[in-house]
């Protein structure tokens, strides 16, 4: 445990990420599971990015956003899993103060960008189904670049604001983070300084990055559902809804796991269960996204063949 002298006490300069050390009997099994998951996630998302770039049939706004999402998921899972896998191999669970802040910056920035990007994808589906005659005019190349750019900038900017406030905190006492990565709540709990302002700023920014995108996505699908239900033929309804079913599944998984992790109360008896829920949106969601789009999208399946 490394500490630096500060006044009459000590200040933590390194953290110990406990991860899943509380269940040592399954360490090897967890290592294999996370290794296979990480490799599969990388290959799946890289394959989609290659297909979107190389196949002319996928040169459309929907697949442009899908390529962005796959790139984001690749970066997202890479902020957590490589360090976790290294910890399993070396039994070293130490991370520096700055390393912890850097991991938090990329993790939250990419999560925020994903919220906005999923909203941009729902807007694309709304225009395609509800305003098909104006689709090519509205969803032009410039509009797609702006929507994707704003998504990335919003997420990373909000994360930068919160991360810039963290060096002002003083960490003393225990330096053990009871999680498998540097998340906000377990990190702030270790601080012995006033965390009121950083918690307030984080709450405001997190609300702005999640609630409006979620509501806009919900509104988009309400309009989409209304339009689809007005289509007279069942074949037409199925064809229209199938174009957005993959995205709707991804949105449900992403927001569903986020709500379970951050909104459901977390008593001490559910500490390990909370980590399992966190694995769902940090590890499993980036894995299933390429599978969902590959298995449920005819254009992706044709490109694969």
PDB file of C-alpha atoms in Angstrom:
ATOM      1  CA  UNK A   1       0.000   0.000   0.000  1.00  0.00           C
ATOM      2  CA  UNK A   2       1.716   3.177  -1.174  1.00  0.00           C
ATOM      3  CA  UNK A   3       0.926   6.484   0.468  1.00  0.00           C
ATOM      4  CA  UNK A   4       2.343  10.019   0.464  1.00  0.00           C
ATOM      5  CA  UNK A   5       2.668  12.178   3.542  1.00  0.00           C
ATOM      6  CA  UNK A   6       0.227  15.083   3.707  1.00  0.00           C
ATOM      7  CA  UNK A   7       0.011  17.216   6.822  1.00  0.00           C
ATOM      8  CA  UNK A   8      -0.661  15.112   9.905  1.00  0.00           C
ATOM      9  CA  UNK A   9      -2.029  12.157   7.921  1.00  0.00           C
ATOM     10  CA  UNK A  10      -1.417  10.239   4.746  1.00  0.00           C
ATOM     11  CA  UNK A  11      -2.822  10.590   1.261  1.00  0.00           C
ATOM     12  CA  UNK A  12      -3.447   7.613  -0.992  1.00  0.00           C
ATOM     13  CA  UNK A  13      -1.548   7.653  -4.288  1.00  0.00           C
ATOM     14  CA  UNK A  14      -2.479   4.132  -5.391  1.00  0.00           C
ATOM     15  CA  UNK A  15      -5.649   2.072  -5.241  1.00  0.00           C
ATOM     16  CA  UNK A  16      -6.180  -1.650  -4.882  1.00  0.00           C
ATOM     17  CA  UNK A  17      -9.031  -2.810  -7.112  1.00  0.00           C
ATOM     18  CA  UNK A  18     -10.506  -5.797  -5.294  1.00  0.00           C
ATOM     19  CA  UNK A  19     -12.453  -7.031  -8.315  1.00  0.00           C
ATOM     20  CA  UNK A  20     -13.602 -10.611  -7.751  1.00  0.00           C
ATOM     21  CA  UNK A  21     -10.965 -11.556  -5.158  1.00  0.00           C
ATOM     22  CA  UNK A  22     -13.749 -12.363  -2.694  1.00  0.00           C
ATOM     23  CA  UNK A  23     -14.479 -15.516  -4.723  1.00  0.00           C
ATOM     24  CA  UNK A  24     -10.954 -16.968  -5.285  1.00  0.00           C
ATOM     25  CA  UNK A  25     -12.215 -20.446  -6.198  1.00  0.00           C
ATOM     26  CA  UNK A  26     -13.465 -19.226  -9.603  1.00  0.00           C
ATOM     27  CA  UNK A  27     -10.568 -16.937 -10.585  1.00  0.00           C
ATOM     28  CA  UNK A  28      -9.336 -19.164 -13.423  1.00  0.00           C
ATOM     29  CA  UNK A  29     -12.854 -19.655 -14.771  1.00  0.00           C
ATOM     30  CA  UNK A  30     -13.449 -15.888 -14.694  1.00  0.00           C
ATOM     31  CA  UNK A  31     -10.163 -15.261 -16.500  1.00  0.00           C
ATOM     32  CA  UNK A  32     -11.107 -17.648 -19.311  1.00  0.00           C
ATOM     33  CA  UNK A  33     -14.627 -16.203 -19.552  1.00  0.00           C
ATOM     34  CA  UNK A  34     -13.405 -12.590 -19.745  1.00  0.00           C
ATOM     35  CA  UNK A  35     -10.613 -13.489 -22.195  1.00  0.00           C
ATOM     36  CA  UNK A  36     -12.992 -15.243 -24.600  1.00  0.00           C
ATOM     37  CA  UNK A  37     -15.515 -12.417 -24.213  1.00  0.00           C
ATOM     38  CA  UNK A  38     -12.914  -9.742 -24.958  1.00  0.00           C
ATOM     39  CA  UNK A  39     -11.519 -11.513 -28.034  1.00  0.00           C
ATOM     40  CA  UNK A  40     -15.027 -12.187 -29.375  1.00  0.00           C
ATOM     41  CA  UNK A  41     -16.074  -8.577 -28.756  1.00  0.00           C
ATOM     42  CA  UNK A  42     -13.036  -7.225 -30.599  1.00  0.00           C
ATOM     43  CA  UNK A  43     -13.453  -9.571 -33.560  1.00  0.00           C
ATOM     44  CA  UNK A  44     -17.216  -9.008 -33.826  1.00  0.00           C
ATOM     45  CA  UNK A  45     -17.061  -5.236 -33.712  1.00  0.00           C
ATOM     46  CA  UNK A  46     -13.986  -5.033 -35.959  1.00  0.00           C
ATOM     47  CA  UNK A  47     -15.778  -7.246 -38.500  1.00  0.00           C
ATOM     48  CA  UNK A  48     -18.770  -4.910 -38.564  1.00  0.00           C
ATOM     49  CA  UNK A  49     -16.497  -1.862 -38.998  1.00  0.00           C
ATOM     50  CA  UNK A  50     -14.707  -3.554 -41.929  1.00  0.00           C
ATOM     51  CA  UNK A  51     -18.008  -4.525 -43.559  1.00  0.00           C
ATOM     52  CA  UNK A  52     -19.442  -1.014 -43.192  1.00  0.00           C
ATOM     53  CA  UNK A  53     -16.351   0.512 -44.802  1.00  0.00           C
ATOM     54  CA  UNK A  54     -15.820  -2.003 -47.612  1.00  0.00           C
ATOM     55  CA  UNK A  55     -19.330  -3.104 -48.681  1.00  0.00           C
ATOM     56  CA  UNK A  56     -21.131  -0.497 -50.812  1.00  0.00           C
ATOM     57  CA  UNK A  57     -24.530  -1.899 -49.792  1.00  0.00           C
ATOM     58  CA  UNK A  58     -23.818  -0.728 -46.237  1.00  0.00           C
ATOM     59  CA  UNK A  59     -22.998   2.855 -47.213  1.00  0.00           C
ATOM     60  CA  UNK A  60     -26.112   4.349 -45.627  1.00  0.00           C
ATOM     61  CA  UNK A  61     -26.794   6.477 -42.510  1.00  0.00           C
ATOM     62  CA  UNK A  62     -27.993   3.486 -40.468  1.00  0.00           C
ATOM     63  CA  UNK A  63     -24.772   1.548 -41.035  1.00  0.00           C
ATOM     64  CA  UNK A  64     -22.634   4.669 -40.631  1.00  0.00           C
ATOM     65  CA  UNK A  65     -23.998   4.954 -37.081  1.00  0.00           C
ATOM     66  CA  UNK A  66     -23.579   1.193 -36.600  1.00  0.00           C
ATOM     67  CA  UNK A  67     -19.908   1.508 -37.539  1.00  0.00           C
ATOM     68  CA  UNK A  68     -19.539   4.309 -35.005  1.00  0.00           C
ATOM     69  CA  UNK A  69     -21.256   2.183 -32.373  1.00  0.00           C
ATOM     70  CA  UNK A  70     -18.954  -0.776 -33.061  1.00  0.00           C
ATOM     71  CA  UNK A  71     -15.868   1.438 -32.788  1.00  0.00           C
ATOM     72  CA  UNK A  72     -17.221   2.905 -29.548  1.00  0.00           C
ATOM     73  CA  UNK A  73     -17.921  -0.556 -28.107  1.00  0.00           C
ATOM     74  CA  UNK A  74     -14.384  -1.664 -28.975  1.00  0.00           C
ATOM     75  CA  UNK A  75     -12.896   1.294 -27.091  1.00  0.00           C
ATOM     76  CA  UNK A  76     -15.452   0.934 -24.289  1.00  0.00           C
ATOM     77  CA  UNK A  77     -14.607  -2.642 -23.385  1.00  0.00           C
ATOM     78  CA  UNK A  78     -10.869  -1.999 -23.879  1.00  0.00           C
ATOM     79  CA  UNK A  79     -10.841   0.526 -21.015  1.00  0.00           C
ATOM     80  CA  UNK A  80     -11.651  -2.222 -18.497  1.00  0.00           C
ATOM     81  CA  UNK A  81     -10.978  -5.779 -19.683  1.00  0.00           C
ATOM     82  CA  UNK A  82      -7.221  -5.662 -20.548  1.00  0.00           C
ATOM     83  CA  UNK A  83      -6.309  -4.394 -17.061  1.00  0.00           C
ATOM     84  CA  UNK A  84      -8.651  -6.916 -15.459  1.00  0.00           C
ATOM     85  CA  UNK A  85      -7.126  -9.775 -17.453  1.00  0.00           C
ATOM     86  CA  UNK A  86      -3.612  -8.621 -16.523  1.00  0.00           C
ATOM     87  CA  UNK A  87      -4.632  -8.618 -12.857  1.00  0.00           C
ATOM     88  CA  UNK A  88      -5.808 -12.225 -13.091  1.00  0.00           C
ATOM     89  CA  UNK A  89      -2.445 -13.264 -14.564  1.00  0.00           C
ATOM     90  CA  UNK A  90      -0.107 -11.272 -12.304  1.00  0.00           C
ATOM     91  CA  UNK A  91      -2.158 -11.080  -9.081  1.00  0.00           C
ATOM     92  CA  UNK A  92      -1.392  -7.343  -9.055  1.00  0.00           C
ATOM     93  CA  UNK A  93      -4.531  -5.318  -8.463  1.00  0.00           C
ATOM     94  CA  UNK A  94      -2.857  -1.946  -7.934  1.00  0.00           C
ATOM     95  CA  UNK A  95      -3.664   1.089 -10.094  1.00  0.00           C
ATOM     96  CA  UNK A  96      -2.173   4.547  -9.714  1.00  0.00           C
ATOM     97  CA  UNK A  97      -4.289   7.575  -8.824  1.00  0.00           C
ATOM     98  CA  UNK A  98      -3.866   9.107 -12.288  1.00  0.00           C
ATOM     99  CA  UNK A  99      -4.422   5.735 -13.952  1.00  0.00           C
ATOM    100  CA  UNK A 100      -7.701   5.377 -12.082  1.00  0.00           C
ATOM    101  CA  UNK A 101      -8.830   8.865 -13.120  1.00  0.00           C
ATOM    102  CA  UNK A 102      -7.867   8.125 -16.743  1.00  0.00           C
ATOM    103  CA  UNK A 103      -9.848   4.873 -16.760  1.00  0.00           C
ATOM    104  CA  UNK A 104     -12.850   6.689 -15.305  1.00  0.00           C
ATOM    105  CA  UNK A 105     -12.578   9.439 -17.949  1.00  0.00           C
ATOM    106  CA  UNK A 106     -12.654   7.044 -20.900  1.00  0.00           C
ATOM    107  CA  UNK A 107     -15.268   4.742 -19.391  1.00  0.00           C
ATOM    108  CA  UNK A 108     -17.799   7.488 -18.565  1.00  0.00           C
ATOM    109  CA  UNK A 109     -17.019   9.481 -21.701  1.00  0.00           C
ATOM    110  CA  UNK A 110     -17.707   6.505 -23.941  1.00  0.00           C
ATOM    111  CA  UNK A 111     -20.833   5.546 -21.968  1.00  0.00           C
ATOM    112  CA  UNK A 112     -22.178   9.089 -22.391  1.00  0.00           C
ATOM    113  CA  UNK A 113     -21.316   9.067 -26.093  1.00  0.00           C
ATOM    114  CA  UNK A 114     -23.196   5.769 -26.479  1.00  0.00           C
ATOM    115  CA  UNK A 115     -26.344   7.289 -24.955  1.00  0.00           C
ATOM    116  CA  UNK A 116     -26.247  10.099 -27.523  1.00  0.00           C
ATOM    117  CA  UNK A 117     -25.304   7.797 -30.406  1.00  0.00           C
ATOM    118  CA  UNK A 118     -28.200   5.441 -29.697  1.00  0.00           C
ATOM    119  CA  UNK A 119     -30.496   8.479 -29.789  1.00  0.00           C
ATOM    120  CA  UNK A 120     -29.062   9.525 -33.156  1.00  0.00           C
ATOM    121  CA  UNK A 121     -29.745   6.006 -34.448  1.00  0.00           C
ATOM    122  CA  UNK A 122     -33.351   6.175 -33.215  1.00  0.00           C
ATOM    123  CA  UNK A 123     -33.751   9.534 -34.995  1.00  0.00           C
ATOM    124  CA  UNK A 124     -32.468   7.926 -38.184  1.00  0.00           C
ATOM    125  CA  UNK A 125     -35.077   5.149 -37.871  1.00  0.00           C
ATOM    126  CA  UNK A 126     -37.783   7.736 -37.111  1.00  0.00           C
ATOM    127  CA  UNK A 127     -37.026   9.660 -40.318  1.00  0.00           C
ATOM    128  CA  UNK A 128     -36.776   6.438 -42.368  1.00  0.00           C
ATOM    129  CA  UNK A 129     -40.177   5.139 -41.241  1.00  0.00           C
ATOM    130  CA  UNK A 130     -42.208   8.259 -40.477  1.00  0.00           C
ATOM    131  CA  UNK A 131     -40.819  10.575 -43.183  1.00  0.00           C
ATOM    132  CA  UNK A 132     -39.501   8.238 -45.906  1.00  0.00           C
ATOM    133  CA  UNK A 133     -39.904  10.769 -48.751  1.00  0.00           C
ATOM    134  CA  UNK A 134     -37.617  13.231 -46.951  1.00  0.00           C
ATOM    135  CA  UNK A 135     -35.105  10.650 -45.706  1.00  0.00           C
ATOM    136  CA  UNK A 136     -32.317  11.252 -48.218  1.00  0.00           C
ATOM    137  CA  UNK A 137     -32.698  15.018 -47.857  1.00  0.00           C
ATOM    138  CA  UNK A 138     -32.634  15.090 -44.054  1.00  0.00           C
ATOM    139  CA  UNK A 139     -30.178  12.267 -43.341  1.00  0.00           C
ATOM    140  CA  UNK A 140     -27.449  13.479 -45.675  1.00  0.00           C
ATOM    141  CA  UNK A 141     -23.742  13.031 -45.065  1.00  0.00           C
ATOM    142  CA  UNK A 142     -23.363  16.336 -43.253  1.00  0.00           C
ATOM    143  CA  UNK A 143     -26.239  15.579 -40.866  1.00  0.00           C
ATOM    144  CA  UNK A 144     -24.828  12.130 -40.046  1.00  0.00           C
ATOM    145  CA  UNK A 145     -21.368  13.524 -39.326  1.00  0.00           C
ATOM    146  CA  UNK A 146     -22.838  16.240 -37.110  1.00  0.00           C
ATOM    147  CA  UNK A 147     -24.964  13.774 -35.121  1.00  0.00           C
ATOM    148  CA  UNK A 148     -22.033  11.402 -34.627  1.00  0.00           C
ATOM    149  CA  UNK A 149     -19.641  14.238 -33.784  1.00  0.00           C
ATOM    150  CA  UNK A 150     -21.989  15.780 -31.227  1.00  0.00           C
ATOM    151  CA  UNK A 151     -22.457  12.360 -29.604  1.00  0.00           C
ATOM    152  CA  UNK A 152     -18.712  11.849 -29.144  1.00  0.00           C
ATOM    153  CA  UNK A 153     -18.052  15.426 -28.007  1.00  0.00           C
ATOM    154  CA  UNK A 154     -20.921  15.477 -25.492  1.00  0.00           C
ATOM    155  CA  UNK A 155     -19.829  12.273 -23.791  1.00  0.00           C
ATOM    156  CA  UNK A 156     -16.118  13.054 -23.616  1.00  0.00           C
ATOM    157  CA  UNK A 157     -16.667  16.698 -22.613  1.00  0.00           C
ATOM    158  CA  UNK A 158     -18.975  15.824 -19.716  1.00  0.00           C
ATOM    159  CA  UNK A 159     -16.533  13.164 -18.556  1.00  0.00           C
ATOM    160  CA  UNK A 160     -13.632  15.635 -18.776  1.00  0.00           C
ATOM    161  CA  UNK A 161     -15.471  18.100 -16.515  1.00  0.00           C
ATOM    162  CA  UNK A 162     -16.003  15.507 -13.773  1.00  0.00           C
ATOM    163  CA  UNK A 163     -12.531  13.997 -14.113  1.00  0.00           C
ATOM    164  CA  UNK A 164     -10.928  17.453 -13.840  1.00  0.00           C
ATOM    165  CA  UNK A 165     -12.548  17.846 -10.409  1.00  0.00           C
ATOM    166  CA  UNK A 166     -11.242  14.539  -9.037  1.00  0.00           C
ATOM    167  CA  UNK A 167      -7.612  15.644  -8.402  1.00  0.00           C
ATOM    168  CA  UNK A 168      -9.031  18.169  -5.915  1.00  0.00           C
ATOM    169  CA  UNK A 169     -10.221  15.290  -3.711  1.00  0.00           C
ATOM    170  CA  UNK A 170      -8.049  13.937  -0.925  1.00  0.00           C
ATOM    171  CA  UNK A 171      -7.979  10.177  -0.474  1.00  0.00           C
ATOM    172  CA  UNK A 172      -6.914   8.844   2.910  1.00  0.00           C
ATOM    173  CA  UNK A 173      -7.576   5.817   5.059  1.00  0.00           C
ATOM    174  CA  UNK A 174      -8.312   2.683   3.063  1.00  0.00           C
ATOM    175  CA  UNK A 175      -7.305   2.537  -0.596  1.00  0.00           C
ATOM    176  CA  UNK A 176      -9.317  -0.547  -1.574  1.00  0.00           C
ATOM    177  CA  UNK A 177     -11.930  -0.089  -4.315  1.00  0.00           C
ATOM    178  CA  UNK A 178     -14.604  -2.772  -3.946  1.00  0.00           C
ATOM    179  CA  UNK A 179     -15.244  -2.997  -7.683  1.00  0.00           C
ATOM    180  CA  UNK A 180     -13.482  -4.306 -10.793  1.00  0.00           C
ATOM    181  CA  UNK A 181     -12.842  -0.834 -12.281  1.00  0.00           C
ATOM    182  CA  UNK A 182     -12.684   2.814 -11.192  1.00  0.00           C
ATOM    183  CA  UNK A 183     -16.338   3.796 -11.048  1.00  0.00           C
ATOM    184  CA  UNK A 184     -17.541   7.044  -9.508  1.00  0.00           C
ATOM    185  CA  UNK A 185     -19.411   5.857  -6.402  1.00  0.00           C
ATOM    186  CA  UNK A 186     -16.790   3.445  -4.952  1.00  0.00           C
ATOM    187  CA  UNK A 187     -14.076   5.989  -5.757  1.00  0.00           C
ATOM    188  CA  UNK A 188     -15.770   8.931  -4.039  1.00  0.00           C
ATOM    189  CA  UNK A 189     -16.519   6.781  -0.960  1.00  0.00           C
ATOM    190  CA  UNK A 190     -12.768   6.588  -0.322  1.00  0.00           C
ATOM    191  CA  UNK A 191     -12.352  10.371  -0.222  1.00  0.00           C
ATOM    192  CA  UNK A 192     -11.929  12.054   3.156  1.00  0.00           C
ATOM    193  CA  UNK A 193     -12.611  15.533   1.730  1.00  0.00           C
ATOM    194  CA  UNK A 194     -15.922  17.230   0.940  1.00  0.00           C
ATOM    195  CA  UNK A 195     -17.470  15.504  -2.092  1.00  0.00           C
ATOM    196  CA  UNK A 196     -20.718  17.510  -2.162  1.00  0.00           C
ATOM    197  CA  UNK A 197     -19.867  19.620  -5.215  1.00  0.00           C
ATOM    198  CA  UNK A 198     -18.384  16.870  -7.358  1.00  0.00           C
ATOM    199  CA  UNK A 199     -21.376  14.629  -6.605  1.00  0.00           C
ATOM    200  CA  UNK A 200     -23.762  17.449  -7.553  1.00  0.00           C
ATOM    201  CA  UNK A 201     -21.913  18.198 -10.806  1.00  0.00           C
ATOM    202  CA  UNK A 202     -21.757  14.494 -11.673  1.00  0.00           C
ATOM    203  CA  UNK A 203     -25.460  14.032 -10.978  1.00  0.00           C
ATOM    204  CA  UNK A 204     -26.387  17.002 -13.193  1.00  0.00           C
ATOM    205  CA  UNK A 205     -24.153  15.934 -16.086  1.00  0.00           C
ATOM    206  CA  UNK A 206     -25.189  12.285 -15.814  1.00  0.00           C
ATOM    207  CA  UNK A 207     -28.852  13.323 -15.854  1.00  0.00           C
ATOM    208  CA  UNK A 208     -28.313  15.507 -18.931  1.00  0.00           C
ATOM    209  CA  UNK A 209     -26.464  12.718 -20.759  1.00  0.00           C
ATOM    210  CA  UNK A 210     -28.955   9.945 -19.981  1.00  0.00           C
ATOM    211  CA  UNK A 211     -32.458  11.303 -19.363  1.00  0.00           C
ATOM    212  CA  UNK A 212     -32.932  13.538 -22.480  1.00  0.00           C
ATOM    213  CA  UNK A 213     -31.426  10.927 -24.868  1.00  0.00           C
ATOM    214  CA  UNK A 214     -33.566   8.217 -23.290  1.00  0.00           C
ATOM    215  CA  UNK A 215     -36.740  10.322 -23.582  1.00  0.00           C
ATOM    216  CA  UNK A 216     -35.941  11.295 -27.189  1.00  0.00           C
ATOM    217  CA  UNK A 217     -35.363   7.635 -28.052  1.00  0.00           C
ATOM    218  CA  UNK A 218     -38.644   6.713 -26.370  1.00  0.00           C
ATOM    219  CA  UNK A 219     -40.534   9.458 -28.234  1.00  0.00           C
ATOM    220  CA  UNK A 220     -38.990   8.352 -31.539  1.00  0.00           C
ATOM    221  CA  UNK A 221     -40.237   4.811 -31.019  1.00  0.00           C
ATOM    222  CA  UNK A 222     -43.685   6.002 -30.002  1.00  0.00           C
ATOM    223  CA  UNK A 223     -43.973   7.805 -33.357  1.00  0.00           C
ATOM    224  CA  UNK A 224     -42.478   4.790 -35.144  1.00  0.00           C
ATOM    225  CA  UNK A 225     -44.979   2.428 -33.481  1.00  0.00           C
ATOM    226  CA  UNK A 226     -47.880   4.717 -34.375  1.00  0.00           C
ATOM    227  CA  UNK A 227     -46.763   4.874 -38.029  1.00  0.00           C
ATOM    228  CA  UNK A 228     -46.128   1.127 -38.283  1.00  0.00           C
ATOM    229  CA  UNK A 229     -49.532   0.249 -36.815  1.00  0.00           C
ATOM    230  CA  UNK A 230     -51.203   2.392 -39.496  1.00  0.00           C
ATOM    231  CA  UNK A 231     -49.691   0.279 -42.295  1.00  0.00           C
ATOM    232  CA  UNK A 232     -52.581  -1.819 -43.669  1.00  0.00           C
ATOM    233  CA  UNK A 233     -50.724  -5.050 -44.522  1.00  0.00           C
ATOM    234  CA  UNK A 234     -49.099  -7.280 -41.907  1.00  0.00           C
ATOM    235  CA  UNK A 235     -46.180  -7.867 -44.285  1.00  0.00           C
ATOM    236  CA  UNK A 236     -45.581  -4.119 -44.527  1.00  0.00           C
ATOM    237  CA  UNK A 237     -45.752  -3.736 -40.746  1.00  0.00           C
ATOM    238  CA  UNK A 238     -43.277  -6.541 -40.210  1.00  0.00           C
ATOM    239  CA  UNK A 239     -40.868  -5.174 -42.824  1.00  0.00           C
ATOM    240  CA  UNK A 240     -41.013  -1.654 -41.360  1.00  0.00           C
ATOM    241  CA  UNK A 241     -40.491  -2.764 -37.774  1.00  0.00           C
ATOM    242  CA  UNK A 242     -37.715  -5.223 -38.668  1.00  0.00           C
ATOM    243  CA  UNK A 243     -35.523  -2.291 -39.780  1.00  0.00           C
ATOM    244  CA  UNK A 244     -35.366  -0.990 -36.199  1.00  0.00           C
ATOM    245  CA  UNK A 245     -35.781  -4.170 -34.113  1.00  0.00           C
ATOM    246  CA  UNK A 246     -32.015  -4.663 -33.686  1.00  0.00           C
ATOM    247  CA  UNK A 247     -31.530  -1.106 -32.478  1.00  0.00           C
ATOM    248  CA  UNK A 248     -34.503  -1.379 -30.120  1.00  0.00           C
ATOM    249  CA  UNK A 249     -33.016  -4.560 -28.622  1.00  0.00           C
ATOM    250  CA  UNK A 250     -29.642  -2.844 -28.060  1.00  0.00           C
ATOM    251  CA  UNK A 251     -31.325   0.190 -26.467  1.00  0.00           C
ATOM    252  CA  UNK A 252     -33.330  -2.039 -24.116  1.00  0.00           C
ATOM    253  CA  UNK A 253     -30.223  -3.962 -23.027  1.00  0.00           C
ATOM    254  CA  UNK A 254     -28.114  -0.837 -22.538  1.00  0.00           C
ATOM    255  CA  UNK A 255     -30.597   1.254 -20.560  1.00  0.00           C
ATOM    256  CA  UNK A 256     -31.998  -1.760 -18.734  1.00  0.00           C
ATOM    257  CA  UNK A 257     -28.630  -2.754 -17.266  1.00  0.00           C
ATOM    258  CA  UNK A 258     -27.742   0.886 -16.508  1.00  0.00           C
ATOM    259  CA  UNK A 259     -30.937   1.300 -14.496  1.00  0.00           C
ATOM    260  CA  UNK A 260     -30.317  -1.899 -12.534  1.00  0.00           C
ATOM    261  CA  UNK A 261     -26.748  -0.851 -11.666  1.00  0.00           C
ATOM    262  CA  UNK A 262     -27.264   2.826 -10.823  1.00  0.00           C
ATOM    263  CA  UNK A 263     -30.906   3.159  -9.716  1.00  0.00           C
ATOM    264  CA  UNK A 264     -31.590  -0.028  -7.739  1.00  0.00           C
ATOM    265  CA  UNK A 265     -30.499   0.298  -4.067  1.00  0.00           C
ATOM    266  CA  UNK A 266     -27.288  -1.607  -3.319  1.00  0.00           C
ATOM    267  CA  UNK A 267     -27.243  -3.029   0.205  1.00  0.00           C
ATOM    268  CA  UNK A 268     -23.969  -4.526   1.428  1.00  0.00           C
ATOM    269  CA  UNK A 269     -25.324  -8.058   1.079  1.00  0.00           C
ATOM    270  CA  UNK A 270     -25.650  -7.523  -2.690  1.00  0.00           C
ATOM    271  CA  UNK A 271     -22.103  -6.257  -3.256  1.00  0.00           C
ATOM    272  CA  UNK A 272     -20.978  -9.158  -5.458  1.00  0.00           C
ATOM    273  CA  UNK A 273     -24.353  -9.246  -7.226  1.00  0.00           C
ATOM    274  CA  UNK A 274     -23.918  -5.549  -8.052  1.00  0.00           C
ATOM    275  CA  UNK A 275     -20.590  -6.398  -9.694  1.00  0.00           C
ATOM    276  CA  UNK A 276     -22.324  -9.054 -11.772  1.00  0.00           C
ATOM    277  CA  UNK A 277     -24.886  -6.498 -12.979  1.00  0.00           C
ATOM    278  CA  UNK A 278     -22.021  -4.114 -13.790  1.00  0.00           C
ATOM    279  CA  UNK A 279     -20.409  -6.845 -15.914  1.00  0.00           C
ATOM    280  CA  UNK A 280     -23.607  -6.946 -17.979  1.00  0.00           C
ATOM    281  CA  UNK A 281     -23.319  -3.391 -19.294  1.00  0.00           C
ATOM    282  CA  UNK A 282     -19.530  -3.057 -19.323  1.00  0.00           C
ATOM    283  CA  UNK A 283     -18.617  -6.462 -20.784  1.00  0.00           C
ATOM    284  CA  UNK A 284     -21.636  -8.331 -22.149  1.00  0.00           C
ATOM    285  CA  UNK A 285     -23.410  -5.440 -23.912  1.00  0.00           C
ATOM    286  CA  UNK A 286     -20.429  -4.687 -26.222  1.00  0.00           C
ATOM    287  CA  UNK A 287     -20.323  -8.427 -26.956  1.00  0.00           C
ATOM    288  CA  UNK A 288     -23.986  -8.932 -27.872  1.00  0.00           C
ATOM    289  CA  UNK A 289     -24.370  -5.751 -29.948  1.00  0.00           C
ATOM    290  CA  UNK A 290     -22.513  -7.096 -33.030  1.00  0.00           C
ATOM    291  CA  UNK A 291     -24.285 -10.446 -32.615  1.00  0.00           C
ATOM    292  CA  UNK A 292     -27.708  -8.779 -32.538  1.00  0.00           C
ATOM    293  CA  UNK A 293     -27.029  -6.730 -35.669  1.00  0.00           C
ATOM    294  CA  UNK A 294     -25.366  -9.646 -37.480  1.00  0.00           C
ATOM    295  CA  UNK A 295     -28.148 -12.131 -36.794  1.00  0.00           C
ATOM    296  CA  UNK A 296     -31.146  -9.813 -37.253  1.00  0.00           C
ATOM    297  CA  UNK A 297     -30.080  -7.565 -40.125  1.00  0.00           C
ATOM    298  CA  UNK A 298     -30.405  -8.983 -43.632  1.00  0.00           C
ATOM    299  CA  UNK A 299     -27.922  -6.533 -45.180  1.00  0.00           C
ATOM    300  CA  UNK A 300     -25.244  -7.495 -42.614  1.00  0.00           C
ATOM    301  CA  UNK A 301     -25.891 -11.202 -43.266  1.00  0.00           C
ATOM    302  CA  UNK A 302     -25.596 -10.660 -47.023  1.00  0.00           C
ATOM    303  CA  UNK A 303     -22.351  -8.738 -46.555  1.00  0.00           C
ATOM    304  CA  UNK A 304     -20.985 -11.535 -44.351  1.00  0.00           C
ATOM    305  CA  UNK A 305     -21.814 -14.128 -47.017  1.00  0.00           C
TER     306      UNK A 305
END
